[in-house]
Each structure stands twice: as structure tokens, then as C-alpha cells.
Short mmCIF file of C-alpha atoms and ligand atoms in Angstrom, two decimals:
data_model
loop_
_atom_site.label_atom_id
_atom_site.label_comp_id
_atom_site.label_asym_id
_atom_site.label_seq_id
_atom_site.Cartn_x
_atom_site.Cartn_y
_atom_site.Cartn_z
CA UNK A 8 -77.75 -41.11 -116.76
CA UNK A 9 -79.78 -43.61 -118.80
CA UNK A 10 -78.01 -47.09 -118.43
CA UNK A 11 -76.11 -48.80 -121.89
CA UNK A 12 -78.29 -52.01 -123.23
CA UNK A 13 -75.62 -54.29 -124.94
CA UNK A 14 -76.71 -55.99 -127.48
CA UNK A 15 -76.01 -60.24 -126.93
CA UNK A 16 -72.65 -60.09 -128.81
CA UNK A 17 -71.87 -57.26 -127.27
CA UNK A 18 -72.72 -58.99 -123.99
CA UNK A 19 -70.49 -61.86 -124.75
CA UNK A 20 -67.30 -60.14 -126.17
CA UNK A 21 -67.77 -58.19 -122.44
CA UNK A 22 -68.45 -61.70 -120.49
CA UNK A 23 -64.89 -62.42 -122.28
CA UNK A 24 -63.32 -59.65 -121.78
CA UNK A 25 -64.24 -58.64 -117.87
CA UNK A 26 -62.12 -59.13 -114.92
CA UNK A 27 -62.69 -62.13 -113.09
CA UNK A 28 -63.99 -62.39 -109.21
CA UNK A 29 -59.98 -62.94 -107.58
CA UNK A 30 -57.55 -59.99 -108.21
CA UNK A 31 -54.95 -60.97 -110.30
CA UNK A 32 -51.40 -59.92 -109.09
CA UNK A 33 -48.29 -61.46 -110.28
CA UNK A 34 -45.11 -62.37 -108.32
CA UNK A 35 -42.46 -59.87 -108.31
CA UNK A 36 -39.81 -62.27 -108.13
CA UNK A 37 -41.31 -63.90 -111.15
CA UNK A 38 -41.42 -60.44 -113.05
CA UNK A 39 -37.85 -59.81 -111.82
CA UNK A 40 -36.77 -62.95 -113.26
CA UNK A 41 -38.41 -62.39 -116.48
CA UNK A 42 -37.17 -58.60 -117.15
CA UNK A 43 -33.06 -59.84 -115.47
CA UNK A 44 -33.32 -62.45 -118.09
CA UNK A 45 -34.52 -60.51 -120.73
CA UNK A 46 -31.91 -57.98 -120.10
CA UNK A 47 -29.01 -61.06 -120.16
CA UNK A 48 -30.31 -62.54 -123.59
CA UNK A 49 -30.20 -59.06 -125.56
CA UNK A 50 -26.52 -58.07 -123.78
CA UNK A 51 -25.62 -61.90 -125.19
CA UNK A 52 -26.90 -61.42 -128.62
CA UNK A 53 -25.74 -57.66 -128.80
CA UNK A 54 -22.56 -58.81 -128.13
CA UNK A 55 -22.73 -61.31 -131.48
CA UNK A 56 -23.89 -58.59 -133.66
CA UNK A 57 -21.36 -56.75 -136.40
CA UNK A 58 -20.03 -53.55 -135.23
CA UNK A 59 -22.96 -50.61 -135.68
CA UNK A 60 -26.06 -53.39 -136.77
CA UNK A 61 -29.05 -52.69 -134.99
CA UNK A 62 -32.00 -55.14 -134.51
CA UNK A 63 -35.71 -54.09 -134.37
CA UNK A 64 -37.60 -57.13 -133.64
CA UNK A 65 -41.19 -56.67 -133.90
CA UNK A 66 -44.08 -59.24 -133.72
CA UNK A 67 -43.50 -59.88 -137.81
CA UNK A 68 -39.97 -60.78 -137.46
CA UNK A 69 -40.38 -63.54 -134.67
CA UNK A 70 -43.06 -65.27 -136.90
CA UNK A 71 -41.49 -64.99 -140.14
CA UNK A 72 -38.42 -65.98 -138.97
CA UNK A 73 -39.73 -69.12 -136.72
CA UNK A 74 -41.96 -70.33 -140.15
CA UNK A 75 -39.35 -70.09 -142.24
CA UNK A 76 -35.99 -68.84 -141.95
CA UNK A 77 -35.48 -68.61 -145.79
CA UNK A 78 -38.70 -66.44 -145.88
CA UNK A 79 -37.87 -63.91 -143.70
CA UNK A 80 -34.90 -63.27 -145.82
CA UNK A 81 -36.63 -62.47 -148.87
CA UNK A 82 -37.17 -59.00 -149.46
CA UNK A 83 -39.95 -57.17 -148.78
CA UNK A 84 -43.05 -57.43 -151.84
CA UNK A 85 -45.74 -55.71 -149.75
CA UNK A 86 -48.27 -53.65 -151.84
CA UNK A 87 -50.79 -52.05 -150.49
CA UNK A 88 -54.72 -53.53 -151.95
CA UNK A 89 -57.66 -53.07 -151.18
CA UNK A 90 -57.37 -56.28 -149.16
CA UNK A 91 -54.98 -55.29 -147.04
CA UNK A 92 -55.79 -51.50 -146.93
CA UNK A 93 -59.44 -51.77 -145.28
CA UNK A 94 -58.48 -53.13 -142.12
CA UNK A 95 -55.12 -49.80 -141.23
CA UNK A 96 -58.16 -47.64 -142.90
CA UNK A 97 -60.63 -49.43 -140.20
CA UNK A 98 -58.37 -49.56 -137.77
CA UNK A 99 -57.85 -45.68 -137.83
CA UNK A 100 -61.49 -44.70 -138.26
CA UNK A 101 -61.75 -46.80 -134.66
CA UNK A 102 -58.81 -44.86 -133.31
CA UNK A 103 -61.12 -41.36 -133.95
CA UNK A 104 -64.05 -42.96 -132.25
CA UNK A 105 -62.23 -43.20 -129.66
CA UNK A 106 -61.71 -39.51 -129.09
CA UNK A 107 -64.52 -38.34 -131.16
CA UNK A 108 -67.09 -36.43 -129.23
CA UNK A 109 -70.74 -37.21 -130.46
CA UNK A 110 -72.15 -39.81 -131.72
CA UNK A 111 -70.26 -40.49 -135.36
CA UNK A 112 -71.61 -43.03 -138.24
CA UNK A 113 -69.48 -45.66 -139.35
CA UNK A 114 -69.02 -43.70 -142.66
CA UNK A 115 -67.88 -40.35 -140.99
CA UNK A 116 -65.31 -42.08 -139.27
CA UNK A 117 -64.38 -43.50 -141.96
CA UNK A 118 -64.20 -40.61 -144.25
CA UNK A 119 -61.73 -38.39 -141.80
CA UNK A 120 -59.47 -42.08 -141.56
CA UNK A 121 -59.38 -41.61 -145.52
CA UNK A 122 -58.94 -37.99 -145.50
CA UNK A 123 -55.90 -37.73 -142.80
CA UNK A 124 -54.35 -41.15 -144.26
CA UNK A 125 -54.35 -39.30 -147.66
CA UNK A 126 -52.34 -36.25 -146.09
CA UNK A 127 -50.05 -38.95 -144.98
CA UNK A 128 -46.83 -38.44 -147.40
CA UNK A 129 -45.98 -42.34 -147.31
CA UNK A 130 -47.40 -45.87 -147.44
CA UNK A 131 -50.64 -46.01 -147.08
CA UNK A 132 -51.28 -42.01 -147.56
CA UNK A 133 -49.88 -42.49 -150.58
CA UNK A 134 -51.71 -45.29 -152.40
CA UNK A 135 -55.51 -43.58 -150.47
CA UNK A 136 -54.25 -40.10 -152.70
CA UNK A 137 -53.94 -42.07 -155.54
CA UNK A 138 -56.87 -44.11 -155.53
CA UNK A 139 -59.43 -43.86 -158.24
CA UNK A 140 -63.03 -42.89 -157.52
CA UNK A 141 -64.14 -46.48 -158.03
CA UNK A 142 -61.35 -47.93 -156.38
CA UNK A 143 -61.74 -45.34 -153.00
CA UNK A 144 -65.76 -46.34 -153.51
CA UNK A 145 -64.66 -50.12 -152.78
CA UNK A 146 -62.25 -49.84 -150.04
CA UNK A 147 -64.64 -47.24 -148.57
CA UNK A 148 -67.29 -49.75 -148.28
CA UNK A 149 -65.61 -52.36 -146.58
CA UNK A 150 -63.70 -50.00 -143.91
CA UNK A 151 -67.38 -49.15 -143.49
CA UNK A 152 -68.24 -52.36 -142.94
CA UNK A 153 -65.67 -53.42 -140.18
CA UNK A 154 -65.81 -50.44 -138.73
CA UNK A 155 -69.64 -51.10 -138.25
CA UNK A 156 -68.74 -54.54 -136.81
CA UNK A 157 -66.76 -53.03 -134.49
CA UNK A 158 -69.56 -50.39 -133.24
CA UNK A 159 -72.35 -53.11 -133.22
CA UNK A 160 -70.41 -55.98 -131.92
CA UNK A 161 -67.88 -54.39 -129.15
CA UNK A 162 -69.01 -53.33 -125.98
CA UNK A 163 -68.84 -49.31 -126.39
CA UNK A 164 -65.45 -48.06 -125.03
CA UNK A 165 -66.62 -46.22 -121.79
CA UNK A 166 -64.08 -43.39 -120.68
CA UNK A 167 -63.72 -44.70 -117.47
CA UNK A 168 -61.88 -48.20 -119.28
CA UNK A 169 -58.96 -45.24 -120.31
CA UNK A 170 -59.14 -47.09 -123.70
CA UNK A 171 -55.89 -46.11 -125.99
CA UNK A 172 -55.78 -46.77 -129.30
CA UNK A 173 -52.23 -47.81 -131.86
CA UNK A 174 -50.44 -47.74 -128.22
CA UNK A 175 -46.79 -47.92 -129.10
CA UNK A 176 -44.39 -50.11 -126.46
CA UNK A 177 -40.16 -50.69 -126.65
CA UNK A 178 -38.00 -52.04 -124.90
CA UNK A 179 -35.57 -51.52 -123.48
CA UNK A 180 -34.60 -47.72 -124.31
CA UNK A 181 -31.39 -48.23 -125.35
CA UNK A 182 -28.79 -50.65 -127.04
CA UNK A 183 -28.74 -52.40 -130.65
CA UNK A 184 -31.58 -54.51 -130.00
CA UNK A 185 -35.18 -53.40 -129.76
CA UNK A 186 -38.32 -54.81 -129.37
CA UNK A 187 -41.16 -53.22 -130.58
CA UNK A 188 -44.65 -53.10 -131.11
CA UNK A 189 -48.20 -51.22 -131.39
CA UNK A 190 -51.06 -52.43 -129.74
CA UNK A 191 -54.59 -51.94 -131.86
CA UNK A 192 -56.93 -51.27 -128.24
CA UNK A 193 -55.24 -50.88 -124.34
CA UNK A 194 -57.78 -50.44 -121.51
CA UNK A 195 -57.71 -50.63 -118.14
CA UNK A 196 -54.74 -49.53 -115.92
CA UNK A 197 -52.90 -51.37 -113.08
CA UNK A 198 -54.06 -50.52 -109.79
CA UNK A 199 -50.80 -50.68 -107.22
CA UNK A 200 -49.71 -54.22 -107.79
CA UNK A 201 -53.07 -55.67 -109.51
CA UNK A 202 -53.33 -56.21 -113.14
CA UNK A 203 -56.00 -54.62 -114.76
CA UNK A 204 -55.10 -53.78 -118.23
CA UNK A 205 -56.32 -55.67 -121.63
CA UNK A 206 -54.66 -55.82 -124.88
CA UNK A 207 -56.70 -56.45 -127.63
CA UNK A 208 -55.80 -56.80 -131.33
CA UNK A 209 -58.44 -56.10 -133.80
CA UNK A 210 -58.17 -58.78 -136.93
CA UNK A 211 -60.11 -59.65 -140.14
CA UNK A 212 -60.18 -62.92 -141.09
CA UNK A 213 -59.75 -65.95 -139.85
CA UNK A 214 -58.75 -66.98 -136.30
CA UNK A 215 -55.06 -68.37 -137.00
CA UNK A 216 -52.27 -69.41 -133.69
CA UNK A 217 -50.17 -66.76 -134.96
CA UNK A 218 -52.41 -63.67 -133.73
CA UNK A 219 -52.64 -65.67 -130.00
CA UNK A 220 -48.91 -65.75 -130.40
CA UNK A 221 -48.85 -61.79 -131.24
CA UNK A 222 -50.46 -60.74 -128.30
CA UNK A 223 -48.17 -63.27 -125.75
CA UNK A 224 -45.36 -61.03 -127.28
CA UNK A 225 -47.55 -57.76 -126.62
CA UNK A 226 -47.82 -58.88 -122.66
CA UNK A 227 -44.62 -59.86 -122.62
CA UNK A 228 -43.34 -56.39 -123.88
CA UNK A 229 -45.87 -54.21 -121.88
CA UNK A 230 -44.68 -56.68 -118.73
CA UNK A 231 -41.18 -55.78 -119.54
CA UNK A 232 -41.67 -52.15 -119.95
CA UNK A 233 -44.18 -51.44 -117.02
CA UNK A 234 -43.37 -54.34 -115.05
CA UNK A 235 -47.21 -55.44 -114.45
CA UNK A 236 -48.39 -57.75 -116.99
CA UNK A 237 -51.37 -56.95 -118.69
CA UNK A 238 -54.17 -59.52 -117.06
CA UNK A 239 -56.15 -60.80 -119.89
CA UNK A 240 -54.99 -60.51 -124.24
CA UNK A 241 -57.59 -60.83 -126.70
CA UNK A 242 -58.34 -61.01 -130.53
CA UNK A 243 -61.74 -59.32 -131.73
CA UNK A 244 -62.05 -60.94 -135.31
CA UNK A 245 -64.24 -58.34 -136.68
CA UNK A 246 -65.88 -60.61 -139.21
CA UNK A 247 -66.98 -63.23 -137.25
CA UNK A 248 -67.55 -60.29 -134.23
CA UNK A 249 -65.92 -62.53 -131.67
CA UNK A 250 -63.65 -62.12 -129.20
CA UNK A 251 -60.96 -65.09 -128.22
CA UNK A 252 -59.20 -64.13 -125.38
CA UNK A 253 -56.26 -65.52 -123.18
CA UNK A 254 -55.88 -64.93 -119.47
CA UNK A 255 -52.33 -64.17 -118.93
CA UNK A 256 -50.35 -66.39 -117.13
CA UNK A 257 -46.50 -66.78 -115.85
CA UNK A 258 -47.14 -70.20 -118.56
CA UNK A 259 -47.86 -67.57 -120.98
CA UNK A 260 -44.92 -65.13 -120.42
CA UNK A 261 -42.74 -67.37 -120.08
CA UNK A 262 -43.33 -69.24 -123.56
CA UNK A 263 -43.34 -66.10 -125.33
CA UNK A 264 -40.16 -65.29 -123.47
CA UNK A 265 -38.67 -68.15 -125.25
CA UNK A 266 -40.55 -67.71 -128.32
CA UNK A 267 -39.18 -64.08 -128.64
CA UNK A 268 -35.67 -65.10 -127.36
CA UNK A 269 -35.00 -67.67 -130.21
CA UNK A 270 -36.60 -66.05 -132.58
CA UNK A 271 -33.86 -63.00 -132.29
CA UNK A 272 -30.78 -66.04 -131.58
CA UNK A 273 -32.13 -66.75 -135.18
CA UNK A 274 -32.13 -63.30 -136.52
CA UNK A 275 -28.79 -63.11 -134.97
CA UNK A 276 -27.37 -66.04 -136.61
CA UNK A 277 -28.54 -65.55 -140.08
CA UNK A 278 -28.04 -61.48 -140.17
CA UNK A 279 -24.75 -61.36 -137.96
CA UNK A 280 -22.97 -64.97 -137.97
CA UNK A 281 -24.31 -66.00 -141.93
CA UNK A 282 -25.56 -68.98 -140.97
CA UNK A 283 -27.08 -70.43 -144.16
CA UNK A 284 -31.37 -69.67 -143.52
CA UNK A 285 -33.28 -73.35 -143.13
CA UNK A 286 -36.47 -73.43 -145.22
CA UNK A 287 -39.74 -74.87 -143.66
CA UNK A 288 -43.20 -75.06 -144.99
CA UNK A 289 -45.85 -73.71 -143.87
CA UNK A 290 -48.58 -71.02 -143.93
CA UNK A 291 -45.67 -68.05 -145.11
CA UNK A 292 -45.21 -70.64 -148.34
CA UNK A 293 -48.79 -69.01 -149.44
CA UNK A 294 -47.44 -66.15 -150.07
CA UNK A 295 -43.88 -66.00 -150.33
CA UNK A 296 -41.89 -64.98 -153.58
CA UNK A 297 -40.13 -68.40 -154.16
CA UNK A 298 -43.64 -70.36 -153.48
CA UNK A 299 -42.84 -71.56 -157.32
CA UNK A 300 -39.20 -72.47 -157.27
CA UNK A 301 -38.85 -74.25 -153.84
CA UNK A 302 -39.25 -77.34 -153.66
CA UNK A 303 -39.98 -77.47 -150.16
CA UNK A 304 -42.94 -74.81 -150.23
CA UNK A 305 -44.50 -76.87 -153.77
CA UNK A 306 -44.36 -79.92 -152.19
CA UNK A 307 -46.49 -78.59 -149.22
CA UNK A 308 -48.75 -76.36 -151.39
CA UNK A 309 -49.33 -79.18 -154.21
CA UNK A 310 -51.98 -80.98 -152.04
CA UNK A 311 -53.67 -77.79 -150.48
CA UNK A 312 -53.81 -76.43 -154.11
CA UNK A 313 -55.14 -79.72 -155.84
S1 SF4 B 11 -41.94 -71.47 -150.30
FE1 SF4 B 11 -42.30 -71.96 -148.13
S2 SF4 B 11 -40.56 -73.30 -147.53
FE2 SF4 B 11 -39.99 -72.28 -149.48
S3 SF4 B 11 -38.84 -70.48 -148.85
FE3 SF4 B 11 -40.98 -69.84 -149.11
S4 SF4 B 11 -41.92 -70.03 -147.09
FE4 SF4 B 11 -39.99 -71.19 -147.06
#
């Protein structure tokens, strides 16, 4: 079998990504700790909740609510753009290389993501059936584009990683409170006690805190769930084609722990006990609905504006 030659960035994003020369194997007391005090905090808050309410806290609903409690009240505006829409469309086309046998282009990939998204009767589906030729031209070409980022810059996903793509993970399985999420790219797989897997979230854009923060809360959840942590979490920012990863750590679960926990004694608190929502600037004033009445949010946009 002829060997793979990685390109350099390839080469790198692997370098980043590999396992390091110690295995890493966390203490079971810790991780008993972690899931018994887990379980405590959601029994607590479940107990505050109104009769019936149910809680699904995903990675979303711990930032918005920890940036600005007023914010996450607000209803939901979300449109789908061509903005938004090339990096699910992306993200899909990835999922089929994945499992596609062959050696597909960027633009086949892309093609069947756009043809089984439009066969999709909601969200997304909806607004790819409904696009214009022009329109399905332009988000075509830059789905293309990251999806070609993704071939040229990633190390190619050998079977033998077990990659998984849009992995879901919950916890616990039952009870009013759940927390939730779906992980872009999963390799790896514990072996016995060792941690071996690696979350990675795929992002266009800019490198931001808030995406190091998502994935604490994806090895949290896949530590509480499977009960050995993931070993290393990492964002591939497929503009830029690099890869910033974070070893995890008992530092690292533990301050998502806490992250996670007040971020539901929050939702709790506003949603069940109507505590009146705080406002605080910050990045969600960009593009929240009241970013022209509040004073708070104009005060803290005026400068960035100007
Ligand atoms: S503008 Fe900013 S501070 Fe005001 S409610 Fe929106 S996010 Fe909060």
C-alpha cells in the first residue's frame, strides 16, 4: 500500500492533533466525582423547575445566557443566508466523505449535501429548495470552497481513526433536564481505561473563546456519558486551515463543570423562579434584536462602530 504524503498543513493540524508519548488515563475517583456531582446539581435544579417544564441545555444556551441574560430571552430571529448556510451545507458534504467510497471532488460532495438537504422538509431543506439559481450558484461556491479547505488542509480521515461525523451525545437519559449536543468530527476510541478519542469542531471564521468553551462542554458531556474523557478537543477554522487544540485536563472539566452548572442555575432562575434577566454587553450585543434600544449594548457598540 503506497504510503499518504501530507502536505505541511496537513502535517501540522496532525502534529496538533496526535497523541502524545505518556498514555493519558484519568482518575476514576475524579470522574466519579464529576458525574455524582453532576447528577446532584440537575436533581437540585429539577426540583426548582414548574411542574411539567423541561430544560434542554445545549452549548448555545450556556453562552447566550452567561453573555447576556436579557439576550437569551429574546426570541429567536435566525434566518437562514447564505452566510450562515455554507458552513451546515459544508459541514454535511464532509459528513459524506466520510463514508463515501472513492475518491469524490469537493463539488460532488457538495452537490449530494445540497440535494439531500433540499429533501429535508424543514430549516435548512427548506430555504436550499427554494433557492434561486443564482442564489444556489453562490452558496454552492463557497460550501465548495470550505469543503476544499477541509480536504487540502486536514490530515485525510483514515478508517482505522473510526472517525464519526454530527455525533449526537445526552445526558443523562432521563429527567427534565438535558444536556445536549452534536459533535462536527469524533475519532479515536478509548482503549480500557486510556483516553484516546478527539473532538473536533469544524468553524469558519474567526478564532473566538467561545468555540474553546464549546468543546470543554463537548468533553465534559462525552465524559459524563461514557465516563472516559475525550483526551485532546480541537477547533479546525477552515479559513485560516488551522487547528487550535486543548489537551483535556481535570482543570478543564472541571471549569466547564461550573461553567455548565451556572449557566442552567441561570436558566433556572429566569425561566422557573422569574428572576428579572441582567443585561451585559458584549459580543451577543452585535447581533441581538434590542442592539438599538439598550442602552447598555449602544454604549458598548458606539466605540466599536465609530
Ligand atoms: S444589546 Fe447587548 S446588553 Fe443589550 S440586551 Fe442585547 S446583548 Fe444584552
Amino acid at each position: 500500500m503506497s504510503e499518504v504524503v501530507l502536505s505541511p498543513v496537513q502535517q501540522r493540524t496532525l502534529d496538533r492533533l496526535k497523541r502524545g508519548d505518556e498514555p493519558v488515563v484519568f482518575d476514576r475517583a475524579f470522574i466519579a466525582d464529576v458525574r455524582a456531582e453532576m447528577r446532584a446539581a440537575l436533581d437540585h435544579f429539577s426540583a426548582r423547575l414548574d411542574d411539567r417544564q423541561e430544560l434542554w441545555i445545549s452549548k448555545h444556551k450556556i453562552a447566550a445566557v452567561l453573555e447576556c441574560e436579557t439576550y437569551s430571552l429574546e426570541p429567536d430571529e435566525f434566518e437562514w443566508t447564505t452566510a450562515n448556510a455554507k458552513g451546515t451545507i459544508a459541514h454535511r458534504a464532509i459528513e459524506l466523505l466520510v463514508s463515501w467510497r472513492g475518491d469524490p471532488t469537493p463539488i460532488d460532495l457538495v452537490d449530494e449535501a445540497l440535494s439531500r438537504l433540499a429533501d429535508e422538509n424543514s430549516g435548512i431543506g427548506l430555504w436550499v429548495a427554494a433557492l434561486s439559481s443564482g442564489d444556489e450558484a453562490d452558496v454552492r461556491g463557497q460550501s465548495v470552497e470550505r469543503v476544499t479547505s477541509f480536504i487540502e488542509n486536514f490530515p485525510p480521515l483514515s478508517k482505522r481513526w473510526r472517525p464519526v461525523m454530527e455525533a449526537s451525545v445526552r445526558w443523562p437519559s432521563g429527567g427534565p433536564i438535558t444536556l445536549a449536543g452534536k459533535v462536527d468530527l469524533l475519532f479515536g476510541k478509548p482503549d480500557g481505561l486510556e483516553s484516546r478519542k478527539v473532538i473536533v469542531d469544524l468553524k469558519t471564521g474567526r478564532p473566538h473563546v467561545r468555540h474553546r468553551q464549546d468543546l470543554a462542554f463537548y468533553a465534559l458531556l462525552e465524559t459524563l456519558v461514557r465516563e472516559i474523557p475525550p483526551r485532546k478537543v480541537a477547533t479546525f477554522y477552515l479559513d485560516a486551515a488551522e487547528a487550535h487544540a486543548d489537551e483535556v485536563t481535570e482543570a478543564l472539566l472541571e471549569t466547564a463543570m461550573r461553567r455548565t452548572l451556572d449557566a442552567i442555575n441561570a436558566i433556572v432562575e429566569l425561566s422557573a423562579e422569574r428572576r428579572p434577566p441582567r443585561r451585559q454587553a458584549g459580543s451577543s450585543c452585535r447581533w441581538c434584536s434590542l442592539r438599538t434600544t439598550c442602552d447598555v449594548g449602544l454604549a458598548y457598540l458606539a466605540p466599536i462602530e465609530d
